[in-house]
mmCIF file of C-alpha atoms in Angstrom:
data_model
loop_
_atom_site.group_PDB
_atom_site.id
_atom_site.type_symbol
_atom_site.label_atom_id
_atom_site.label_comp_id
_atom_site.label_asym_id
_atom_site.label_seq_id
_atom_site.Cartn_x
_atom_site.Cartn_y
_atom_site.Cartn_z
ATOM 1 C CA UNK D 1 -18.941 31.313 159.564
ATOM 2 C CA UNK D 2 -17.718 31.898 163.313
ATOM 3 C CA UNK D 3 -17.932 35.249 164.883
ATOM 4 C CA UNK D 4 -13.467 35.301 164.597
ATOM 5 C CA UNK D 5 -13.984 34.322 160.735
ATOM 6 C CA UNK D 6 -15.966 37.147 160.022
ATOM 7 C CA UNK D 7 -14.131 39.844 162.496
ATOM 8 C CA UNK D 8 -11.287 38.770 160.251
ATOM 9 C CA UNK D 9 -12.995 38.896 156.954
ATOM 10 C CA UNK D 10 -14.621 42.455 157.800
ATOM 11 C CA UNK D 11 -10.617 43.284 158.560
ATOM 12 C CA UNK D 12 -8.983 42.035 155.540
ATOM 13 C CA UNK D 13 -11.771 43.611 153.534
ATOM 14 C CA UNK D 14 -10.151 46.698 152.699
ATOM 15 C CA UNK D 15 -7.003 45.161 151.890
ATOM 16 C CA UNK D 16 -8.359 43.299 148.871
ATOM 17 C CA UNK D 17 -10.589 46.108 147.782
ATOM 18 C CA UNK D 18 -7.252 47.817 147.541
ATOM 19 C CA UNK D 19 -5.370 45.143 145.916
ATOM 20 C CA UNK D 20 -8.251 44.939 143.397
ATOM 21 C CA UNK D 21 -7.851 48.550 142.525
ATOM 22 C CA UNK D 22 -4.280 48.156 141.907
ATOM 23 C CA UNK D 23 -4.906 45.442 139.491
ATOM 24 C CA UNK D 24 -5.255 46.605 135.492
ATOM 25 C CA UNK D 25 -6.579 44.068 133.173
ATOM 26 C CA UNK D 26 -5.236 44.345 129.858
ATOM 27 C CA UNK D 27 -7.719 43.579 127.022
ATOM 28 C CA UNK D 28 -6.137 40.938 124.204
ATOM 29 C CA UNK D 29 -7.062 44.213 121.682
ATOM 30 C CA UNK D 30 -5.243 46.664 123.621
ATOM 31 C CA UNK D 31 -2.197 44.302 123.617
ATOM 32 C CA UNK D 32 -2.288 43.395 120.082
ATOM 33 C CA UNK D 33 -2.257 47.395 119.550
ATOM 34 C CA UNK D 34 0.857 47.799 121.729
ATOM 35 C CA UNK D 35 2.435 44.653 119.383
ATOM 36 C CA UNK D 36 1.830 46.348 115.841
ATOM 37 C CA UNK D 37 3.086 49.519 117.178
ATOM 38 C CA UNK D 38 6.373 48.109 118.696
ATOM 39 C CA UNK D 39 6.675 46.055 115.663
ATOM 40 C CA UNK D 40 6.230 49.125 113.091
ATOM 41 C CA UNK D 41 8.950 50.995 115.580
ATOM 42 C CA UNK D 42 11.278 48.454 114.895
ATOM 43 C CA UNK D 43 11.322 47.778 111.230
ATOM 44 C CA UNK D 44 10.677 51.685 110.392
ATOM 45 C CA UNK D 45 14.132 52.391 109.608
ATOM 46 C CA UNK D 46 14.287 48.948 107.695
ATOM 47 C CA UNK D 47 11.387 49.889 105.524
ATOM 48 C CA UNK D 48 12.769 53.972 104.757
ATOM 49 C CA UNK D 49 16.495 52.136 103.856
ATOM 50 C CA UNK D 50 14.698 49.454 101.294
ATOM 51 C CA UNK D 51 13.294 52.803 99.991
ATOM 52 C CA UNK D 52 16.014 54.246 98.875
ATOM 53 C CA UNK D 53 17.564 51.144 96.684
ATOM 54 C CA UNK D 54 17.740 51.536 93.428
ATOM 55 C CA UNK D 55 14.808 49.892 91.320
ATOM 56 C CA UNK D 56 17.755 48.468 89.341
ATOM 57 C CA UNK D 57 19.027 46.706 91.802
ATOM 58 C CA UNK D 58 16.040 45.390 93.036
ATOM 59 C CA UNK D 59 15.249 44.127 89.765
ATOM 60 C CA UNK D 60 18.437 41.952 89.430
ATOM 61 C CA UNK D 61 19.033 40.887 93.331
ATOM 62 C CA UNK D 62 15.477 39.911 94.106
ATOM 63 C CA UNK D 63 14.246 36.224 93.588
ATOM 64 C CA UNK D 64 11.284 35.552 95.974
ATOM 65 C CA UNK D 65 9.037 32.806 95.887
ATOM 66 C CA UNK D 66 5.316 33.119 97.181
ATOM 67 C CA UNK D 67 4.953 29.690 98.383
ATOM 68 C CA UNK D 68 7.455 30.140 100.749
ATOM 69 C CA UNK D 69 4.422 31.879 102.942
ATOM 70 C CA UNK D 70 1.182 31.203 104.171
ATOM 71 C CA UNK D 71 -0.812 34.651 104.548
ATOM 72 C CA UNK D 72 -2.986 35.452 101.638
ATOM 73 C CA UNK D 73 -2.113 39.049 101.257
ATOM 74 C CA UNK D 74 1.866 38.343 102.042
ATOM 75 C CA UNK D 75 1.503 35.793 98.948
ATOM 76 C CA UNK D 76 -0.051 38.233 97.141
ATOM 77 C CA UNK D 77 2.567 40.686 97.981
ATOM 78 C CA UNK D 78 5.738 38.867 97.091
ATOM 79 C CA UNK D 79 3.692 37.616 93.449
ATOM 80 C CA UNK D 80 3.295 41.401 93.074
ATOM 81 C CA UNK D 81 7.179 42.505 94.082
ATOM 82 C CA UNK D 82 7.893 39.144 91.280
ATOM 83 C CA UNK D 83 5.645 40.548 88.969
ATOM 84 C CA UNK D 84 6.769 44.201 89.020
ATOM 85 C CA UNK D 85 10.513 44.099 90.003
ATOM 86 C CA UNK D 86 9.667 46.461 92.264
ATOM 87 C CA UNK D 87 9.684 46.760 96.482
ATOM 88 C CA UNK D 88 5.784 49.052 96.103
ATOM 89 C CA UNK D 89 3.643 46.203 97.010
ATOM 90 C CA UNK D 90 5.829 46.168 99.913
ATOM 91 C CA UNK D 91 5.586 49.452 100.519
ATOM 92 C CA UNK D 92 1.619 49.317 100.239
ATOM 93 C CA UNK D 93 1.607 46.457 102.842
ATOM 94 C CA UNK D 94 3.717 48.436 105.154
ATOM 95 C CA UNK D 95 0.875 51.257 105.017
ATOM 96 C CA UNK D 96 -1.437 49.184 105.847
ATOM 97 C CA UNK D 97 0.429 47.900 109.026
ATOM 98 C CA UNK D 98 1.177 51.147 110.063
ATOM 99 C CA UNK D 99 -2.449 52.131 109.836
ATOM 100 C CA UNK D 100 -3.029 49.282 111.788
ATOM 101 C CA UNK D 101 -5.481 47.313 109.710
ATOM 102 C CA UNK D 102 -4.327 43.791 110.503
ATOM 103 C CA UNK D 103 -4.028 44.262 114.737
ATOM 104 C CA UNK D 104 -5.694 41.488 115.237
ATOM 105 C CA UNK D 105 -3.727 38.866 112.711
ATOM 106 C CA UNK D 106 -0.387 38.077 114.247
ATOM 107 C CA UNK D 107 0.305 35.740 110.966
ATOM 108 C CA UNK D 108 0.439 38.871 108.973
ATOM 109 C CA UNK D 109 2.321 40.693 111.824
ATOM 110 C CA UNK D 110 5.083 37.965 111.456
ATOM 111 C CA UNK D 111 5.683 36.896 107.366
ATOM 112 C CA UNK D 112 5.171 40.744 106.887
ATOM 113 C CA UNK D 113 8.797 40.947 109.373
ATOM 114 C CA UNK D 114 9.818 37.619 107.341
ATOM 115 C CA UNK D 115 9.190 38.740 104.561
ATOM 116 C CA UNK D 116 11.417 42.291 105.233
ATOM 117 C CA UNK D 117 14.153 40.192 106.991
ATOM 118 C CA UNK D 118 14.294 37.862 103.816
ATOM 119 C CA UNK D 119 14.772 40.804 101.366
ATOM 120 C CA UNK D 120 17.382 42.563 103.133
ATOM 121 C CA UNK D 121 19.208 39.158 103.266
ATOM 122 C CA UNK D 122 18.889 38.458 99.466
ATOM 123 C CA UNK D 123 20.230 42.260 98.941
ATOM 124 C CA UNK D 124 22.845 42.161 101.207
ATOM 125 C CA UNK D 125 24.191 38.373 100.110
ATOM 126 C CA UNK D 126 23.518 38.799 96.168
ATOM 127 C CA UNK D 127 25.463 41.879 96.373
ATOM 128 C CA UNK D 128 28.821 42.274 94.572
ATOM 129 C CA UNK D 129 29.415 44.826 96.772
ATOM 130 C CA UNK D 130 29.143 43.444 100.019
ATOM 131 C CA UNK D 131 30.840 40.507 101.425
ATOM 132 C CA UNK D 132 28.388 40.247 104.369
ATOM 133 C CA UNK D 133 27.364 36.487 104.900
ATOM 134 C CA UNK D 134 24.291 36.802 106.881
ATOM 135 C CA UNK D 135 22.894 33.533 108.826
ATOM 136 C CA UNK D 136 19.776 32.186 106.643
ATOM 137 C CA UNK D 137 17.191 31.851 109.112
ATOM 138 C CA UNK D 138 14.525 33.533 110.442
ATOM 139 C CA UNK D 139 14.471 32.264 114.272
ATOM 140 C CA UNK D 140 15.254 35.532 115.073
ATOM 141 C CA UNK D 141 11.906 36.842 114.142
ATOM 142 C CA UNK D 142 10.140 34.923 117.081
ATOM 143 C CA UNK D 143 12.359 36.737 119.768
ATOM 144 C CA UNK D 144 11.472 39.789 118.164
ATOM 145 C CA UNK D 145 7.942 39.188 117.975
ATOM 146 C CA UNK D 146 7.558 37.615 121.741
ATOM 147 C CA UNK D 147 8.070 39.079 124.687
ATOM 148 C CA UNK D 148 9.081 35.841 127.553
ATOM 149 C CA UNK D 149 7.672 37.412 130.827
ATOM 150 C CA UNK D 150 5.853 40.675 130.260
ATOM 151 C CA UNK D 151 3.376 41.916 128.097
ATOM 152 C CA UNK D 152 3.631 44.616 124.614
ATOM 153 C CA UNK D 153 1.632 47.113 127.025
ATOM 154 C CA UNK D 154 3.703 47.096 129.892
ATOM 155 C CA UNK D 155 7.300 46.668 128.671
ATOM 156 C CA UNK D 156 6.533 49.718 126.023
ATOM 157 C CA UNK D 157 5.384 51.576 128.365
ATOM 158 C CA UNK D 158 8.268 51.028 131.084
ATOM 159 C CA UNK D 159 10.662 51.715 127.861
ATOM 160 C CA UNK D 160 8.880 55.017 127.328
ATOM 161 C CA UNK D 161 8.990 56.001 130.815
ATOM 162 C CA UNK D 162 13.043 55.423 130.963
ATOM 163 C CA UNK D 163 13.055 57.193 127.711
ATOM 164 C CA UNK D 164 11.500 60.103 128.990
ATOM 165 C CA UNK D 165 13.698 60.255 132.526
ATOM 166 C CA UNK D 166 16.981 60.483 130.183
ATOM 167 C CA UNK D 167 15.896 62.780 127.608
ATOM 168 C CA UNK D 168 16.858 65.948 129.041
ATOM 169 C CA UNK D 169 20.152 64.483 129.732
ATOM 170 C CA UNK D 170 20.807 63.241 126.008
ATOM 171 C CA UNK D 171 19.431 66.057 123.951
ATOM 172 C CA UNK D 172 22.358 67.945 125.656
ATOM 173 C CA UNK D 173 24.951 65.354 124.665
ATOM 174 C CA UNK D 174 23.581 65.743 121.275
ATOM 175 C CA UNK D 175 23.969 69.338 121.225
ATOM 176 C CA UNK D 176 27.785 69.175 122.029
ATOM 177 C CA UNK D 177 29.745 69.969 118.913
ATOM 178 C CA UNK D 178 32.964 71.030 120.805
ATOM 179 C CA UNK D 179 35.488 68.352 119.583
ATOM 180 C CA UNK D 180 32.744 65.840 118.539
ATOM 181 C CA UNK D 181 35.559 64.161 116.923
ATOM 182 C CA UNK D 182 38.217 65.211 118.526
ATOM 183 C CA UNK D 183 36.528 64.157 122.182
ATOM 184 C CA UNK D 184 39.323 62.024 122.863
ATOM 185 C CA UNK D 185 42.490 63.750 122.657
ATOM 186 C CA UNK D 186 45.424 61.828 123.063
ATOM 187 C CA UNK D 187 47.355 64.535 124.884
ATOM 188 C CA UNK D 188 44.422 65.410 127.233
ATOM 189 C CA UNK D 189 43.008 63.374 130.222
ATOM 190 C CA UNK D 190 40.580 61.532 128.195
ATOM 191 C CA UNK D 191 36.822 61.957 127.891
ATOM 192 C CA UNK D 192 36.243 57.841 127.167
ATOM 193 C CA UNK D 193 39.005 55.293 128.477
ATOM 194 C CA UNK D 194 37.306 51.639 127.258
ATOM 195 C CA UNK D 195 38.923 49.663 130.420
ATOM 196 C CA UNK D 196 36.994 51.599 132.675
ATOM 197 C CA UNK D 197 33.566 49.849 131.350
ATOM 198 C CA UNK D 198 35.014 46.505 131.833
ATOM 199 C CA UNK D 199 31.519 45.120 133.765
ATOM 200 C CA UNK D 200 29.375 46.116 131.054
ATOM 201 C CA UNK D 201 28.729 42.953 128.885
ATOM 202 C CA UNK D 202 25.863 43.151 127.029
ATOM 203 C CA UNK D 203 26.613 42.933 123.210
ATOM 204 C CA UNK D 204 25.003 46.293 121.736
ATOM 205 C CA UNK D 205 26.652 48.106 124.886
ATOM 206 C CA UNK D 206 30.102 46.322 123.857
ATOM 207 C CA UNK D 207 29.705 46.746 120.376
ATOM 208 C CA UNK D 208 29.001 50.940 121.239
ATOM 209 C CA UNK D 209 31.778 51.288 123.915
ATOM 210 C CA UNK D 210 34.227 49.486 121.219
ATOM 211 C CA UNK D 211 32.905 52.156 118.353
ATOM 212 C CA UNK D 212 32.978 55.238 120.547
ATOM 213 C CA UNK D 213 36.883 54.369 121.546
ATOM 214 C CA UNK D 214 37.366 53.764 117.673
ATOM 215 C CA UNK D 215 35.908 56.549 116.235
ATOM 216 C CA UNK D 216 36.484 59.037 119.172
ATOM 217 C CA UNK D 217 33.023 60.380 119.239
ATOM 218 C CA UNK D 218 29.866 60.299 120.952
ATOM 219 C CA UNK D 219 28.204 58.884 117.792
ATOM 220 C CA UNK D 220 27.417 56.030 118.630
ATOM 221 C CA UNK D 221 26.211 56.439 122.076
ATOM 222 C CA UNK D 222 23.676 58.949 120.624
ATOM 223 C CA UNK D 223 22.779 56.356 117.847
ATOM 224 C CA UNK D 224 22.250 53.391 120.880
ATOM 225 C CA UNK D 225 19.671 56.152 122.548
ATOM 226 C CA UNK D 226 17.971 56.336 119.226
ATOM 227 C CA UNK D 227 17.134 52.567 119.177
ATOM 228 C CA UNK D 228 16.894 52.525 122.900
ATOM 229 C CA UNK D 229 13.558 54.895 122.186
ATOM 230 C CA UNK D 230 12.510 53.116 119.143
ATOM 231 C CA UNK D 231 12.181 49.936 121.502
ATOM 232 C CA UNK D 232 15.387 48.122 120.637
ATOM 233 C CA UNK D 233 16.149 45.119 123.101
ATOM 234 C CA UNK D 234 12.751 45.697 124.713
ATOM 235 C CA UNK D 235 12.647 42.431 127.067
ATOM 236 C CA UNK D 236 16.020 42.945 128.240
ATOM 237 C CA UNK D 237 16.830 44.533 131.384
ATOM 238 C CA UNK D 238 20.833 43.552 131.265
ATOM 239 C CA UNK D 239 20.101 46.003 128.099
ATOM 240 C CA UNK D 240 18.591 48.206 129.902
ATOM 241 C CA UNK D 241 20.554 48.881 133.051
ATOM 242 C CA UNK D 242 23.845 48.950 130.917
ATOM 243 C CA UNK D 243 22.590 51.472 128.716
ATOM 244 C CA UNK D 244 21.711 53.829 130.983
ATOM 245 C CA UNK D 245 25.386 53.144 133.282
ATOM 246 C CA UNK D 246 26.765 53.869 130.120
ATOM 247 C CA UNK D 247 24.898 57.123 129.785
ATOM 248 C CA UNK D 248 26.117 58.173 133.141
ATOM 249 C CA UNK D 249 28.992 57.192 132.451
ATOM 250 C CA UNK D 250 29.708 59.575 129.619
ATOM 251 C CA UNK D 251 28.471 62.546 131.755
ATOM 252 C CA UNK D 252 30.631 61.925 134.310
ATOM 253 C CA UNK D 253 33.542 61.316 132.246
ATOM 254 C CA UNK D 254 32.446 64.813 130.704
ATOM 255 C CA UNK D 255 32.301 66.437 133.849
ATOM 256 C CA UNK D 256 35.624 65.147 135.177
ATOM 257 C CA UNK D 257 38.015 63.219 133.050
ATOM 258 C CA UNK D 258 37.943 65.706 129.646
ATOM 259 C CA UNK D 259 37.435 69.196 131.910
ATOM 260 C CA UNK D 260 40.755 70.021 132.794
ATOM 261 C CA UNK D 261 44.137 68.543 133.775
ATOM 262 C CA UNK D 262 45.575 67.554 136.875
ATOM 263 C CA UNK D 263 45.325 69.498 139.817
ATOM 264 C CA UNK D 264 42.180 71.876 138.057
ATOM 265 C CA UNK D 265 39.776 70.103 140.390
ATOM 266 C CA UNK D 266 39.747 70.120 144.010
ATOM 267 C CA UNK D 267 40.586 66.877 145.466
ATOM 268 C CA UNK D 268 37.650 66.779 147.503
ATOM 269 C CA UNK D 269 35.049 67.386 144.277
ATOM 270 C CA UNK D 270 36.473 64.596 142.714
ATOM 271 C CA UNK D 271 36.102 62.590 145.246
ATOM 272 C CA UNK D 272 32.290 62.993 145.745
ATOM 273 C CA UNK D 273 31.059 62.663 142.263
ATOM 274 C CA UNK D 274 33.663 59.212 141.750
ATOM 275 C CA UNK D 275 32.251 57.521 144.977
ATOM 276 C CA UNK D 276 28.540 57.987 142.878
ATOM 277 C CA UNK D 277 30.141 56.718 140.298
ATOM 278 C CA UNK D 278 32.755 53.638 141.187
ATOM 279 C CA UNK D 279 30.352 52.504 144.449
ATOM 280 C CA UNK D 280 29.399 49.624 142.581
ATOM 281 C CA UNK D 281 26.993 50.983 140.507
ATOM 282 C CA UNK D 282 26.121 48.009 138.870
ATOM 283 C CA UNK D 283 24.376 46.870 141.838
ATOM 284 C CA UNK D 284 22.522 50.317 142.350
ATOM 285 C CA UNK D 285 18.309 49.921 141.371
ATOM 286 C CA UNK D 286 17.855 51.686 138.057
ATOM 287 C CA UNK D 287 15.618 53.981 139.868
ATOM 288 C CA UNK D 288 19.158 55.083 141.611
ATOM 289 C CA UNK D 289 20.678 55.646 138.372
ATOM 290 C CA UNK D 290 17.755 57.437 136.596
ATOM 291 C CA UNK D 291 17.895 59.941 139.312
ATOM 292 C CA UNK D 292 21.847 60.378 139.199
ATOM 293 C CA UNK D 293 21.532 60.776 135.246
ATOM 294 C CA UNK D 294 18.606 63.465 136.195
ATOM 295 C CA UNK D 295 21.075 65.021 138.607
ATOM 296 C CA UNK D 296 23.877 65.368 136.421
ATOM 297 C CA UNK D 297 22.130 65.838 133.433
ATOM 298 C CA UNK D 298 20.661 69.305 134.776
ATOM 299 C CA UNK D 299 24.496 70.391 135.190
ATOM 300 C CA UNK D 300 25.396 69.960 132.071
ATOM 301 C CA UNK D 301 22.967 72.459 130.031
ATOM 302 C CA UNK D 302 24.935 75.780 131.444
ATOM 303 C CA UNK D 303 28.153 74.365 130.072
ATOM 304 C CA UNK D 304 26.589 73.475 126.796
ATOM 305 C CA UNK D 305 24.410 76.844 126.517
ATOM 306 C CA UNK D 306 26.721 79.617 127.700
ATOM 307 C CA UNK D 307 30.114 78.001 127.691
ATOM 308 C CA UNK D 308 30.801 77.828 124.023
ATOM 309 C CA UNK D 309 30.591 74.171 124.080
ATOM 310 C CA UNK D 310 28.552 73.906 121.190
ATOM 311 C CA UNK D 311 30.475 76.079 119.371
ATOM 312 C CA UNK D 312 32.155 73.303 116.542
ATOM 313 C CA UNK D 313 35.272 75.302 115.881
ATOM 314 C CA UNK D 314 36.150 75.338 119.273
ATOM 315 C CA UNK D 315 38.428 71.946 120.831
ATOM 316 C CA UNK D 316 37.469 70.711 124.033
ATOM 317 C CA UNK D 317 40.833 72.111 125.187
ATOM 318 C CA UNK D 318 40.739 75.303 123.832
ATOM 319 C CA UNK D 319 37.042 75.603 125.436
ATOM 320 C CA UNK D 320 38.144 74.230 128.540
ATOM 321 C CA UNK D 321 41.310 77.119 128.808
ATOM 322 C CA UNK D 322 37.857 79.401 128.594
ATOM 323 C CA UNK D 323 36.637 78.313 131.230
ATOM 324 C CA UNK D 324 38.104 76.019 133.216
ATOM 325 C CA UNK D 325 37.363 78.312 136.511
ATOM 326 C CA UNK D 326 33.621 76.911 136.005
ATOM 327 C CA UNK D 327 34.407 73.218 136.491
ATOM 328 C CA UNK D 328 34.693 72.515 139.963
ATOM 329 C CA UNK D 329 31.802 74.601 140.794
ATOM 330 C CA UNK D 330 29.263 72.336 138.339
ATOM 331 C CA UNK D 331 30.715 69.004 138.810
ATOM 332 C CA UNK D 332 30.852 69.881 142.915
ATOM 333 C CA UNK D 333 27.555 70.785 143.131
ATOM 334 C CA UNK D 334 26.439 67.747 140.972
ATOM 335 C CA UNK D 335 28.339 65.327 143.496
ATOM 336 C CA UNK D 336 26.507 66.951 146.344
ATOM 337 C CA UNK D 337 23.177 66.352 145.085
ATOM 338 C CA UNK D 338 23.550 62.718 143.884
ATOM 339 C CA UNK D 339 25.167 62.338 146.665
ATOM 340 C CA UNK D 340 21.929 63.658 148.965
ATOM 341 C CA UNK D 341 20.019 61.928 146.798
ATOM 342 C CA UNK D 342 21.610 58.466 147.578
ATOM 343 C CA UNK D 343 21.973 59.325 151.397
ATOM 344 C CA UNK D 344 18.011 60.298 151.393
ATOM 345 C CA UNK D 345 17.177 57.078 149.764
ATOM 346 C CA UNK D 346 19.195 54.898 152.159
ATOM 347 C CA UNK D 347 18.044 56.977 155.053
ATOM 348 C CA UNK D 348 14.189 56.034 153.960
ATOM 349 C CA UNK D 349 14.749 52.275 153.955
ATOM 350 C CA UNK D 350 16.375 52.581 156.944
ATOM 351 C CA UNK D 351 13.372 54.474 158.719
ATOM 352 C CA UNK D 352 10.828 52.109 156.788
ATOM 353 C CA UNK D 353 12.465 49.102 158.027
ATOM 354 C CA UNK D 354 12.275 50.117 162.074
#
């Protein structure tokens, strides 16, 4: 090796010492750990529903057939659930999944979810009380059990991380009582208008914009967080950025469009926090957006906590003739610091790049 070679080895040396630092290997354990526990996450609220049917109509609507599987202990199961007309061997399966005794058989892991998935289609399709036709295949099991470009460990624990950024924000969402139903009043401004979320496509963000408009609530937003944190969508980041727009969204909508009527804000507050909001936010890093939920999410707790906002009896309206003198003061400050915040960040890429 020339004298150059190893001037430039003795250089770069650092540099991959660092690199190598950076890098965490994942054991094949420690992912198959991360797999059972997303996988009991998701079919939790399956499992506590099948729970609560009737052993009557279990008895009459269930027809399974053990050959239909491979697994020794899921044959075993399903000739037990024949046997007994009863959904306990399931049950007793499920226990053993979520005390993680087969981590390291992904067969099991998958006719277990089969095996769940094929129940709840028998009930729902042998029922005389639904008219549900549900499609009678279980492809959908491998894109819930496979993850295309990222591993169990790291995509669960990215999900928990955006989890925990928004949590502040929606535990006071779900503490406002103040016109839960009556959010939307006809007569009033409007807390949700559904052609304002016209670039938000993803189906279970479509499906919960469509349902809040119907039901004029915040219902379903708060139930979408719920399976947001139980890992719902977990490979998806269209999912994932849309939710959380959505979620900031709904706080700025709070803030602004359901606080008062015209001519209660000053033109120059709502012009602040709706250049956050309108300046193309879908092309804004989620990082961006985390930190404007964060932002405005701290404004909202001394509405909810000494405004009378979670006071059910109250309207919106009613609440906001209370205290509509504290509106411009919240939402103004909350424009200014998103606003900072946005202004800081562009201001350090600027710097970085000279």
């Amino acid at each position: 090796m020339s004298i150059p070679q190893k001037i430039l080895l003795l250089a770069l040396l650092p540099c991959i010492t660092n690199t190598s630092a950076e890098t965490l290997s994942i054991s094949k354990r420690c992912e198959s750990i991360h797999r059972q526990k997303y996988l009991t996450m998701r079919l939790k609220r399956s499992i506590g529903l099948l729970r609560l049917m009737p052993t009557q109509k279990t008895r009459t609507l269930l027809h399974m057939d053990p050959a239909e599987f491979r697994h020794p202990l899921i044959i075993d199961t399903v000739a037990m659930i024949q046997k007994q007309h009863s959904l306990d061997p399931l049950f007793e399966s499920w226990e053993s999944l979520v005390g993680f005794q087969h981590v390291d058989d992904p067969l099991f892991a998958r006719e277990f979810t089969e095996l769940v998935f094929a129940i709840q289609r028998q009930l729902v399709q042998r029922s005389p009380e639904s008219k549900t036709k549900l499609f009678p295949s279980m492809s959908g099991i491998d894109a819930l059990l496979a993850l295309a470009e990222t591993t169990y460990t790291e995509a669960m624990a990215t999900r928990y991380y955006y989890v925990k950024r928004i949590e502040k924000s929606m535990n006071s969402l779900k503490s406002i009582n103040c016109g839960r139903h009556i959010f939307f009043e006809k007569d009033g401004e409007g807390l949700f208008v559904p052609t304002r979320f016209h670039t938000l496509e993803h189906p279970e963000v479509r499906h919960c914009i469509e349902q809040m408009d119907r039901q004029n609530s915040l219902t379903p937003l708060i139930w979408l967080s719920d399976s947001f944190a139980k890992m719902k969508c977990l490979d998806d980041e269209q999912f994932l950025k849309e939710f959380l727009l959505l979620h900031l969204a709904v706080q700025h909508n709070i803030g602004i469009h359901n606080s008062g009527t015209k001519g209660t804000l000053r033109e120059e507050t709502i012009r602040e926090i709706t250049k956050i909001y309108r300046a193309n936010m879908s092309n804004l890093p989620i990082e961006a957006i985390l930190e404007a939920i964060n932002m405005l999410g701290e404004e909202l707790p001394p509405l909810i906590e000494h405004l009378e906002i979670n006071n059910p009896d109250l309207s919106w309206k009613q609440w906001f003739q209370k205290n509509k003198w504290t509106i411009p003061l919240v939402i103004g400050q909350a424009g200014v610091n998103v606003g900072w915040w946005l202004f800081k960040q562009k201001y350090d890429r600027n710097s970085h790049d000279r």
